[in-house]
Coordinates of C-alpha atoms in Angstrom, one line a residue:
Chain A
M623 CA -34.4 -4.1 -2.4
N624 CA -32.2 -1.5 -4.5
T625 CA -29.0 -0.3 -3.3
L626 CA -30.6 2.8 -1.4
G627 CA -33.4 0.8 1.0
L628 CA -31.3 -1.1 1.5
M629 CA -29.1 1.4 3.2
S630 CA -32.3 2.9 4.8
F631 CA -31.5 4.0 8.7
G632 CA -35.4 2.6 9.1
P633 CA -35.8 -0.9 10.6
D634 CA -34.9 -3.0 7.9
G635 CA -32.3 -0.7 7.1
W636 CA -27.9 -1.3 7.0
G637 CA -27.5 2.6 7.1
Y638 CA -27.3 2.5 11.2
S639 CA -24.8 -0.7 11.6
M640 CA -22.5 1.0 7.7
L641 CA -21.9 4.1 9.9
A642 CA -21.5 2.9 12.9
A643 CA -19.3 0.4 11.2
T644 CA -16.9 3.5 10.0
G645 CA -16.2 4.9 12.7
T646 CA -14.8 1.9 14.0
T647 CA -12.6 1.9 10.6
V648 CA -12.2 5.4 11.9
A649 CA -11.3 4.6 15.6
V650 CA -9.0 2.0 14.7
A651 CA -7.3 3.6 11.4
A652 CA -6.4 6.3 13.8
C653 CA -5.2 4.2 16.8
G654 CA -2.5 2.1 14.7
F655 CA -2.0 5.7 13.3
F656 CA -1.3 7.2 16.8
V657 CA 1.1 4.4 17.2
G658 CA 2.0 3.9 13.9
A659 CA 3.6 7.7 14.5
L660 CA 5.5 6.2 18.4
L661 CA 7.4 3.5 17.0
G662 CA 8.2 6.2 13.6
C663 CA 9.0 8.6 15.9
L664 CA 11.9 6.5 18.1
G665 CA 12.7 4.8 14.7
A666 CA 13.7 7.9 13.5
A667 CA 16.1 8.6 16.4
A668 CA 16.9 5.3 16.4
S669 CA 17.7 6.2 12.6
L670 CA 19.2 9.2 13.1
S671 CA 21.5 8.6 16.5
R672 CA 25.6 7.7 16.9
L673 CA 25.5 5.0 18.1
R674 CA 25.4 2.1 15.0
V675 CA 23.6 -0.8 16.9
L676 CA 20.0 1.6 17.2
R677 CA 20.9 2.3 14.1
L678 CA 21.1 -1.4 12.7
V679 CA 17.8 -2.1 14.3
A680 CA 15.3 1.3 13.6
D681 CA 17.5 -0.1 9.7
F682 CA 15.9 -3.7 9.7
Y683 CA 12.3 -2.6 11.5
T684 CA 11.6 -0.4 8.0
T685 CA 13.6 -2.8 5.9
V686 CA 11.4 -5.9 7.2
L687 CA 7.9 -4.4 7.9
R688 CA 7.8 -2.3 4.4
G689 CA 9.1 -5.8 2.9
I690 CA 6.3 -8.2 3.7
P691 CA 2.1 -7.6 3.2
D692 CA 0.4 -5.6 6.0
L693 CA -1.3 -9.0 5.8
L694 CA 0.6 -11.0 6.7
V695 CA 1.6 -8.6 9.4
I696 CA -2.0 -9.1 10.9
Y697 CA -2.5 -12.6 10.4
L698 CA 1.0 -13.0 12.8
F699 CA 0.1 -11.0 15.5
Y700 CA -3.3 -11.7 14.8
F701 CA -2.4 -15.3 15.9
G702 CA 0.7 -15.3 18.0
S703 CA -1.1 -13.5 20.4
S704 CA -3.7 -16.2 20.2
S705 CA -2.2 -18.7 21.0
V706 CA -0.3 -17.2 23.5
I707 CA -3.0 -16.4 25.3
S708 CA -4.9 -19.4 24.8
T709 CA -1.7 -21.5 25.8
A710 CA -1.9 -19.0 28.8
S711 CA -5.5 -19.9 30.0
A712 CA -5.1 -22.9 29.0
L713 CA -3.4 -22.8 32.3
F714 CA -6.0 -21.7 34.1
G715 CA -8.2 -24.5 32.7
A716 CA -9.6 -22.7 29.6
E717 CA -9.7 -24.9 26.3
G718 CA -9.3 -25.2 22.7
F719 CA -9.0 -21.4 21.5
V720 CA -9.0 -18.2 22.4
G721 CA -8.8 -15.4 20.1
A722 CA -6.8 -12.4 20.9
P723 CA -9.2 -8.9 20.9
A724 CA -9.4 -8.3 17.9
F725 CA -9.5 -4.1 18.1
L726 CA -6.3 -4.4 20.1
T727 CA -4.1 -6.7 17.7
G728 CA -5.4 -4.8 14.6
A729 CA -4.8 -1.3 15.9
L730 CA -1.5 -3.0 16.9
A731 CA -0.2 -4.4 14.4
I732 CA -0.8 -1.6 11.4
G733 CA 0.8 0.7 13.7
V734 CA 4.0 -1.7 13.4
V735 CA 3.1 -1.2 9.9
S736 CA 2.5 1.9 9.4
G737 CA 5.4 2.8 12.2
A738 CA 7.3 1.2 9.3
Y739 CA 6.7 4.3 6.7
Q740 CA 6.4 7.2 9.2
M741 CA 9.7 6.7 10.4
Q742 CA 10.9 6.9 6.7
V743 CA 8.6 10.1 6.6
F744 CA 9.8 11.8 9.8
R745 CA 13.4 11.3 9.0
G746 CA 13.2 12.6 5.5
A747 CA 11.5 15.7 7.6
V748 CA 14.3 16.0 10.2
L749 CA 17.8 14.9 7.9
A750 CA 15.7 18.5 5.6
L751 CA 16.2 20.8 8.3
S752 CA 19.2 22.8 7.0
K753 CA 22.0 22.4 9.9
G754 CA 23.1 26.0 9.5
E755 CA 20.0 26.5 12.1
I756 CA 20.9 23.6 14.0
E757 CA 24.3 25.0 14.7
A758 CA 23.3 28.6 15.6
G759 CA 21.2 27.3 18.1
R760 CA 24.1 25.9 19.4
A761 CA 26.0 28.8 18.8
Y762 CA 23.4 29.9 21.2
G763 CA 24.7 27.8 23.9
M764 CA 20.6 25.3 24.0
P765 CA 21.1 21.2 25.3
S766 CA 20.2 19.0 22.9
L767 CA 16.3 19.3 24.6
L768 CA 15.5 22.5 23.8
L769 CA 17.2 22.2 20.3
F770 CA 14.6 19.9 19.3
R771 CA 12.0 21.9 20.6
R772 CA 11.7 24.7 19.6
I773 CA 14.2 24.4 16.3
V774 CA 14.0 20.7 15.0
L775 CA 11.2 20.0 15.8
P776 CA 8.5 22.5 14.8
Q777 CA 10.3 22.6 11.4
A778 CA 10.0 19.0 10.8
A779 CA 6.8 18.7 12.0
R780 CA 5.9 20.6 8.7
F781 CA 8.0 19.0 6.6
A782 CA 6.5 15.7 7.6
I783 CA 2.5 17.1 7.0
P784 CA 2.5 15.4 3.5
G785 CA 3.6 12.2 4.1
I786 CA 2.1 11.8 6.8
G787 CA -0.6 12.5 5.0
N788 CA 0.3 10.2 2.3
V789 CA 0.1 7.1 5.4
W790 CA -2.3 8.2 7.0
Q791 CA -3.4 7.0 3.8
L792 CA -2.3 4.0 3.7
V793 CA -3.2 3.7 7.4
L794 CA -7.0 3.5 6.5
K795 CA -7.4 1.1 3.8
E796 CA -5.2 -1.1 5.3
S797 CA -7.7 -1.1 8.1
A798 CA -10.1 -2.9 5.8
L799 CA -7.8 -5.6 6.2
I800 CA -7.9 -5.9 9.8
S801 CA -11.6 -7.4 8.9
V802 CA -10.1 -10.8 8.5
I803 CA -9.9 -10.9 12.1
G804 CA -13.2 -10.3 13.0
L805 CA -13.3 -6.7 14.0
V806 CA -16.2 -5.5 12.8
E807 CA -15.2 -2.3 11.5
L808 CA -17.0 -0.8 7.6
M809 CA -15.3 -4.2 5.1
R810 CA -16.3 -7.1 7.9
Q811 CA -20.2 -5.2 8.0
A812 CA -20.4 -4.8 4.3
Q813 CA -19.4 -9.2 4.4
I814 CA -21.6 -9.0 7.4
G815 CA -24.6 -7.4 5.0
S816 CA -23.7 -9.0 1.3
G817 CA -24.4 -12.8 3.5
S818 CA -27.9 -12.3 4.8
T819 CA -29.3 -10.1 2.4
R820 CA -27.4 -12.2 -0.7
Q821 CA -26.1 -8.3 -2.3
P822 CA -22.8 -7.7 -2.2
F823 CA -22.4 -6.0 -4.2
S824 CA -24.4 -2.7 -3.3
F825 CA -22.8 -3.6 0.2
Y826 CA -19.5 -3.6 -2.0
L827 CA -20.8 -0.6 -3.1
T828 CA -22.1 1.4 -0.3
A829 CA -18.2 0.1 1.9
G830 CA -16.2 1.3 -1.2
A831 CA -18.0 4.9 -1.5
L832 CA -18.3 5.6 3.0
Y833 CA -14.1 4.3 2.6
L834 CA -13.5 7.3 -0.6
L835 CA -15.3 9.6 2.3
I836 CA -13.5 10.0 4.8
T837 CA -10.6 9.3 2.2
L838 CA -11.5 12.9 0.8
V839 CA -12.5 14.0 3.7
S840 CA -9.2 13.5 5.8
G841 CA -7.2 14.7 2.3
L842 CA -8.6 18.2 2.8
V843 CA -8.4 18.4 6.7
F844 CA -4.2 16.7 6.3
R845 CA -4.1 20.4 2.8
F846 CA -5.7 22.7 5.6
A847 CA -2.9 21.4 8.1
E848 CA -0.4 22.1 4.8
K849 CA -1.9 25.5 4.6
Q850 CA -1.6 26.4 8.0
A851 CA 1.1 24.9 8.5
M852 CA 3.2 26.8 5.3
R853 CA 1.9 30.7 6.2
G854 CA 5.1 32.9 6.3
I855 CA 6.6 30.6 4.8
R856 CA 9.0 31.6 1.5
R857 CA 8.9 29.0 -1.3
G858 CA 11.5 28.6 -2.9
V859 CA 9.6 26.9 -6.0
Chain B
M1010 CA 9.3 -21.3 22.9
P1011 CA 12.1 -23.9 21.3
F1012 CA 12.2 -23.2 17.5
D1013 CA 11.9 -26.9 15.2
L1014 CA 14.6 -26.9 12.9
P1015 CA 12.7 -29.7 11.0
F1016 CA 9.5 -28.1 11.5
L1017 CA 10.9 -24.3 9.8
A1018 CA 12.5 -26.9 6.5
E1019 CA 9.5 -28.6 5.7
S1020 CA 6.6 -25.3 5.5
F1021 CA 9.4 -23.4 4.6
V1022 CA 9.3 -25.9 1.3
A1023 CA 5.4 -25.9 1.6
L1024 CA 5.2 -22.4 1.8
L1025 CA 8.0 -22.6 -1.6
R1026 CA 4.7 -24.2 -3.8
G1027 CA 3.2 -20.7 -3.2
I1028 CA 5.9 -18.2 -4.8
P1029 CA 5.3 -19.3 -8.8
L1030 CA 0.8 -18.3 -8.5
T1031 CA 1.8 -15.1 -6.3
L1032 CA 4.6 -14.3 -9.2
Q1033 CA 1.9 -14.4 -11.7
L1034 CA -0.6 -12.4 -10.0
T1035 CA 2.0 -9.4 -10.3
V1036 CA 3.3 -10.2 -13.1
L1037 CA 0.0 -10.6 -15.2
S1038 CA -1.2 -7.9 -13.3
V1039 CA 1.6 -5.7 -13.6
V1040 CA 1.8 -6.1 -17.6
A1041 CA -2.4 -6.2 -17.8
G1042 CA -1.9 -3.3 -15.1
G1043 CA 0.8 -1.0 -17.0
I1044 CA -1.2 -1.3 -20.7
L1045 CA -4.0 0.0 -19.6
A1046 CA -1.8 3.1 -16.5
F1047 CA -0.4 4.1 -20.4
G1048 CA -4.1 5.1 -21.2
L1049 CA -5.0 6.7 -18.3
A1050 CA -2.1 8.5 -18.8
F1051 CA -2.7 9.6 -22.1
M1052 CA -6.3 11.0 -21.3
R1053 CA -5.3 12.6 -17.6
I1054 CA -1.8 15.0 -20.1
S1055 CA -4.3 15.6 -23.2
R1056 CA -5.3 19.1 -21.9
R1057 CA -9.2 17.7 -23.0
W1058 CA -11.1 18.5 -20.3
W1059 CA -14.2 15.0 -21.4
L1060 CA -10.4 12.5 -21.4
D1061 CA -9.2 14.3 -18.4
A1062 CA -11.7 14.3 -16.0
P1063 CA -12.8 10.3 -16.4
A1064 CA -8.8 9.1 -16.5
R1065 CA -8.6 11.4 -12.9
F1066 CA -12.4 9.8 -12.0
Y1067 CA -11.0 6.2 -12.1
I1068 CA -7.9 7.4 -10.4
L1069 CA -9.4 9.9 -7.7
V1070 CA -12.2 5.9 -7.0
F1071 CA -9.1 3.0 -6.7
R1072 CA -6.8 4.8 -5.1
G1073 CA -8.8 6.5 -2.6
T1074 CA -10.6 2.8 -2.2
P1075 CA -8.9 -0.1 -0.3
L1076 CA -7.3 -3.1 -2.8
L1077 CA -9.4 -5.3 0.0
V1078 CA -12.9 -3.8 -1.2
Q1079 CA -12.5 -4.2 -5.2
I1080 CA -11.2 -7.1 -5.0
Y1081 CA -14.4 -8.9 -3.0
I1082 CA -17.3 -6.1 -5.0
I1083 CA -15.3 -8.3 -8.4
Y1084 CA -15.1 -11.6 -6.9
Y1085 CA -19.0 -11.6 -4.7
G1086 CA -20.5 -8.6 -6.0
L1087 CA -20.6 -9.1 -9.5
S1088 CA -22.1 -12.8 -9.2
Q1089 CA -25.7 -10.6 -7.9
F1090 CA -26.0 -9.3 -11.3
P1091 CA -28.0 -12.7 -13.4
V1092 CA -27.0 -10.9 -16.6
L1093 CA -23.7 -11.5 -15.7
R1094 CA -23.7 -14.4 -14.7
N1095 CA -25.5 -15.9 -17.9
S1096 CA -22.7 -13.8 -20.2
V1097 CA -19.7 -15.3 -22.3
L1098 CA -17.8 -12.9 -19.3
W1099 CA -19.2 -16.2 -16.4
P1100 CA -16.2 -18.8 -16.7
F1101 CA -14.2 -16.2 -15.7
L1102 CA -15.4 -13.9 -13.3
R1103 CA -16.4 -17.2 -11.6
E1104 CA -12.8 -18.1 -11.0
A1105 CA -11.3 -16.3 -7.9
Y1106 CA -7.9 -16.4 -9.7
W1107 CA -9.2 -13.8 -12.8
C1108 CA -10.8 -11.8 -10.5
A1109 CA -8.4 -11.2 -8.4
M1110 CA -5.7 -10.6 -11.1
L1111 CA -8.9 -8.2 -12.4
A1112 CA -8.9 -6.0 -9.5
L1113 CA -5.1 -6.1 -8.8
A1114 CA -4.1 -5.3 -12.8
F1115 CA -7.4 -2.2 -12.5
N1116 CA -5.4 -1.7 -8.7
T1117 CA -2.4 -0.9 -10.2
A1118 CA -3.4 1.2 -12.6
A1119 CA -4.2 3.8 -11.5
Y1120 CA -1.6 3.9 -8.5
S1121 CA 0.7 3.5 -12.5
A1122 CA -0.4 6.2 -13.9
E1123 CA 0.2 9.2 -11.9
I1124 CA 4.1 7.4 -12.3
I1125 CA 4.1 8.0 -16.2
R1126 CA 2.3 10.9 -15.9
G1127 CA 4.9 12.0 -14.0
G1128 CA 7.3 10.9 -16.1
L1129 CA 5.8 12.1 -19.1
L1130 CA 6.0 16.1 -17.6
S1131 CA 9.0 15.5 -16.4
V1132 CA 11.0 15.6 -20.4
P1133 CA 11.9 18.9 -20.6
A1134 CA 10.1 21.4 -23.0
G1135 CA 13.8 22.0 -25.2
H1136 CA 14.3 19.0 -25.2
V1137 CA 11.0 18.2 -26.7
E1138 CA 11.3 21.2 -29.3
A1139 CA 14.5 20.7 -30.1
A1140 CA 13.0 17.0 -31.6
R1141 CA 11.1 19.7 -33.6
A1142 CA 13.5 21.8 -34.9
C1143 CA 15.4 18.8 -35.9
G1144 CA 12.3 17.5 -38.0
M1145 CA 10.7 15.0 -35.8
S1146 CA 7.1 14.6 -34.7
G1147 CA 5.0 12.1 -33.7
F1148 CA 5.1 8.6 -33.0
L1149 CA 8.5 8.8 -33.9
L1150 CA 9.4 12.1 -31.3
F1151 CA 8.2 9.7 -28.3
R1152 CA 9.4 6.7 -29.4
R1153 CA 12.5 8.5 -29.9
I1154 CA 12.9 11.0 -27.4
V1155 CA 10.1 11.1 -25.0
M1156 CA 9.3 8.0 -23.9
P1157 CA 13.3 6.9 -23.0
L1158 CA 13.3 10.1 -21.3
A1159 CA 10.1 9.6 -19.3
L1160 CA 10.8 5.2 -18.8
R1161 CA 14.3 6.4 -16.8
Q1162 CA 12.7 8.8 -14.6
M1163 CA 10.2 7.3 -14.0
L1164 CA 12.2 4.3 -12.5
P1165 CA 12.7 4.2 -8.9
G1166 CA 8.3 5.3 -8.4
Y1167 CA 7.5 1.8 -10.6
S1168 CA 10.8 -0.1 -8.6
N1169 CA 8.4 1.6 -5.2
E1170 CA 5.1 0.2 -7.3
I1171 CA 5.5 -3.1 -8.6
I1172 CA 7.2 -4.1 -4.4
L1173 CA 3.6 -2.7 -2.9
M1174 CA 2.2 -5.6 -6.1
V1175 CA 4.0 -8.0 -4.6
K1176 CA 2.8 -7.9 -0.9
S1177 CA -0.7 -7.0 -2.2
T1178 CA -1.2 -10.0 -4.4
A1179 CA -1.0 -11.6 -0.8
L1180 CA -5.0 -10.3 -1.1
A1181 CA -5.3 -12.6 -3.2
S1182 CA -6.1 -15.1 -0.1
T1183 CA -8.3 -13.6 1.1
I1184 CA -10.4 -15.1 -1.8
T1185 CA -9.5 -18.9 -1.7
L1186 CA -6.1 -18.8 -3.6
L1187 CA -2.9 -21.2 -2.5
E1188 CA -0.6 -19.0 -2.9
I1189 CA 2.2 -17.9 -0.6
T1190 CA -0.4 -16.5 2.7
G1191 CA -2.9 -18.1 1.2
I1192 CA -0.7 -21.6 2.3
A1193 CA 0.3 -19.9 5.1
A1194 CA -3.2 -19.3 6.6
K1195 CA -3.8 -22.7 5.7
L1196 CA -0.8 -24.3 7.3
I1197 CA -1.8 -22.9 10.9
S1198 CA -4.5 -23.9 10.6
E1199 CA -3.4 -27.3 10.4
S1200 CA -0.7 -26.8 12.8
Y1201 CA -1.5 -24.1 15.3
R1202 CA 2.4 -22.8 14.8
P1203 CA 1.6 -18.9 13.3
V1204 CA 5.3 -17.7 14.3
E1205 CA 6.7 -19.8 12.6
I1206 CA 5.1 -20.6 9.2
F1207 CA 4.4 -16.1 9.3
V1208 CA 8.6 -16.0 10.0
C1209 CA 9.2 -18.3 6.9
A1210 CA 6.6 -16.6 4.6
G1211 CA 7.9 -12.9 5.3
A1212 CA 11.1 -14.1 3.9
I1213 CA 10.2 -15.2 0.8
Y1214 CA 7.8 -11.9 0.5
L1215 CA 11.6 -9.8 1.5
A1216 CA 13.5 -12.0 -1.0
I1217 CA 11.3 -11.6 -3.9
N1218 CA 10.9 -8.0 -2.9
F1219 CA 14.6 -7.2 -2.3
L1220 CA 15.5 -9.4 -6.3
V1221 CA 13.4 -7.1 -7.8
A1222 CA 15.0 -3.2 -6.0
R1223 CA 17.9 -5.0 -6.9
L1224 CA 16.7 -5.7 -9.7
F1225 CA 15.4 -1.8 -11.0
A1226 CA 19.0 -0.3 -8.6
W1227 CA 20.6 -2.3 -12.1
L1228 CA 17.9 -1.3 -14.1
E1229 CA 18.5 2.3 -13.1
Y1230 CA 22.1 2.4 -13.8
A1231 CA 22.0 -0.2 -16.9
V1232 CA 19.4 3.1 -18.6
S1233 CA 21.8 6.7 -17.3
P1234 CA 25.1 5.2 -18.5
E1235 CA 25.7 9.3 -19.3
T1236 CA 25.4 10.0 -15.4
R1237 CA 28.3 7.8 -14.4
K1238 CA 32.6 8.6 -14.1
P1239 CA 34.0 7.5 -17.7
E1240 CA 36.1 4.8 -16.0
E1241 CA 33.1 3.4 -15.2
R1242 CA 31.3 4.2 -18.0
R1243 CA 33.9 1.7 -20.1
A1244 CA 33.3 -1.5 -17.9

């Protein structure tokens, strides 16, 4: 059977399963991305704080997580949490290895990794704010939180969009690694399909094309978002 | 969980044996990918659409799909074609080592091409004009003026790419290669002690990446003498 026949939506086709798996990929990537955004915000706040301890912790976090392979982090999360769960379930009489839920561990793992990257993006965005605006806000008597909400956040969010778009693309591709812990996302579905039909090239090519499609569409979304956010901003160059 | 020092030391030594393969994969694929990247970068800046378009497409595809997919297409996918299985290339394409190398090289070529292109475009037009006015042209102009300036400009971006490559070699473990991550996964399946082993493996990767970052920082310092203060320059 040729590739198109193989990927049809008929009873013998793999079209539906591949599309469903694409949905899982987007879902797990989005969850990881949001966990990362949360961690990134916390990290950026810590790295910009006046407390030395917080700055050191944030620095350590971003250095380590950006310095070790993502695959290692995913393995660590999966095996680490599985061994905790296995120990706990042994107390209740279960035997042997109990796997951690793959979606949750996968999303958390890429969340922790992408948080390290997002932290740098947010930090850069806040630092890109002109000092005068913050001083002006203070001169008006705005308390810190109000200043953050009205002055810092709207502008920093705008500066952060291009960098965040890059991180999203990274997360999307990273999500393929979650296949190693058994979550049936696009990559894993392609493995299953190629295993049962012995047509690996067709399946991986399709998976690649679907990844490319998600990348292209999300690239368009981010370009649109940037355009929207940059309305009314005078460009220097 | 009590930390078991002898076990930690033992797995650390076992993991150290993965370093040569990790470095080999990184260095060879960076060199091969770098050569390809230069070709792609020149195609991109050639101002000829029939050279620019294929390079653009290549970069789009390799940056838009996960490296894991690329590795699997080469390692598992190519075996689907009997033509390839019977060709002279098969002894290479059968080996996980060469497949991983090939995929990593193709992948880094796409990213590096854009870094190189950025470097080449950053060379000020005035410099090139001045060189032409002095009578330089073609390869001489390229070798003496464009390349040194472009190389220096792209060093920071390229150091990031190499660090990413060191980390990407971990994916070679998914096609049976026993580099650092591969050994780590094997040790875990034998001992069921993931945390200690991954801490060791992570530390090794961190150390390698730290050295790479230092090396590039030194290189950047070495190739930009005119930006230093006079007293530093004498030393």
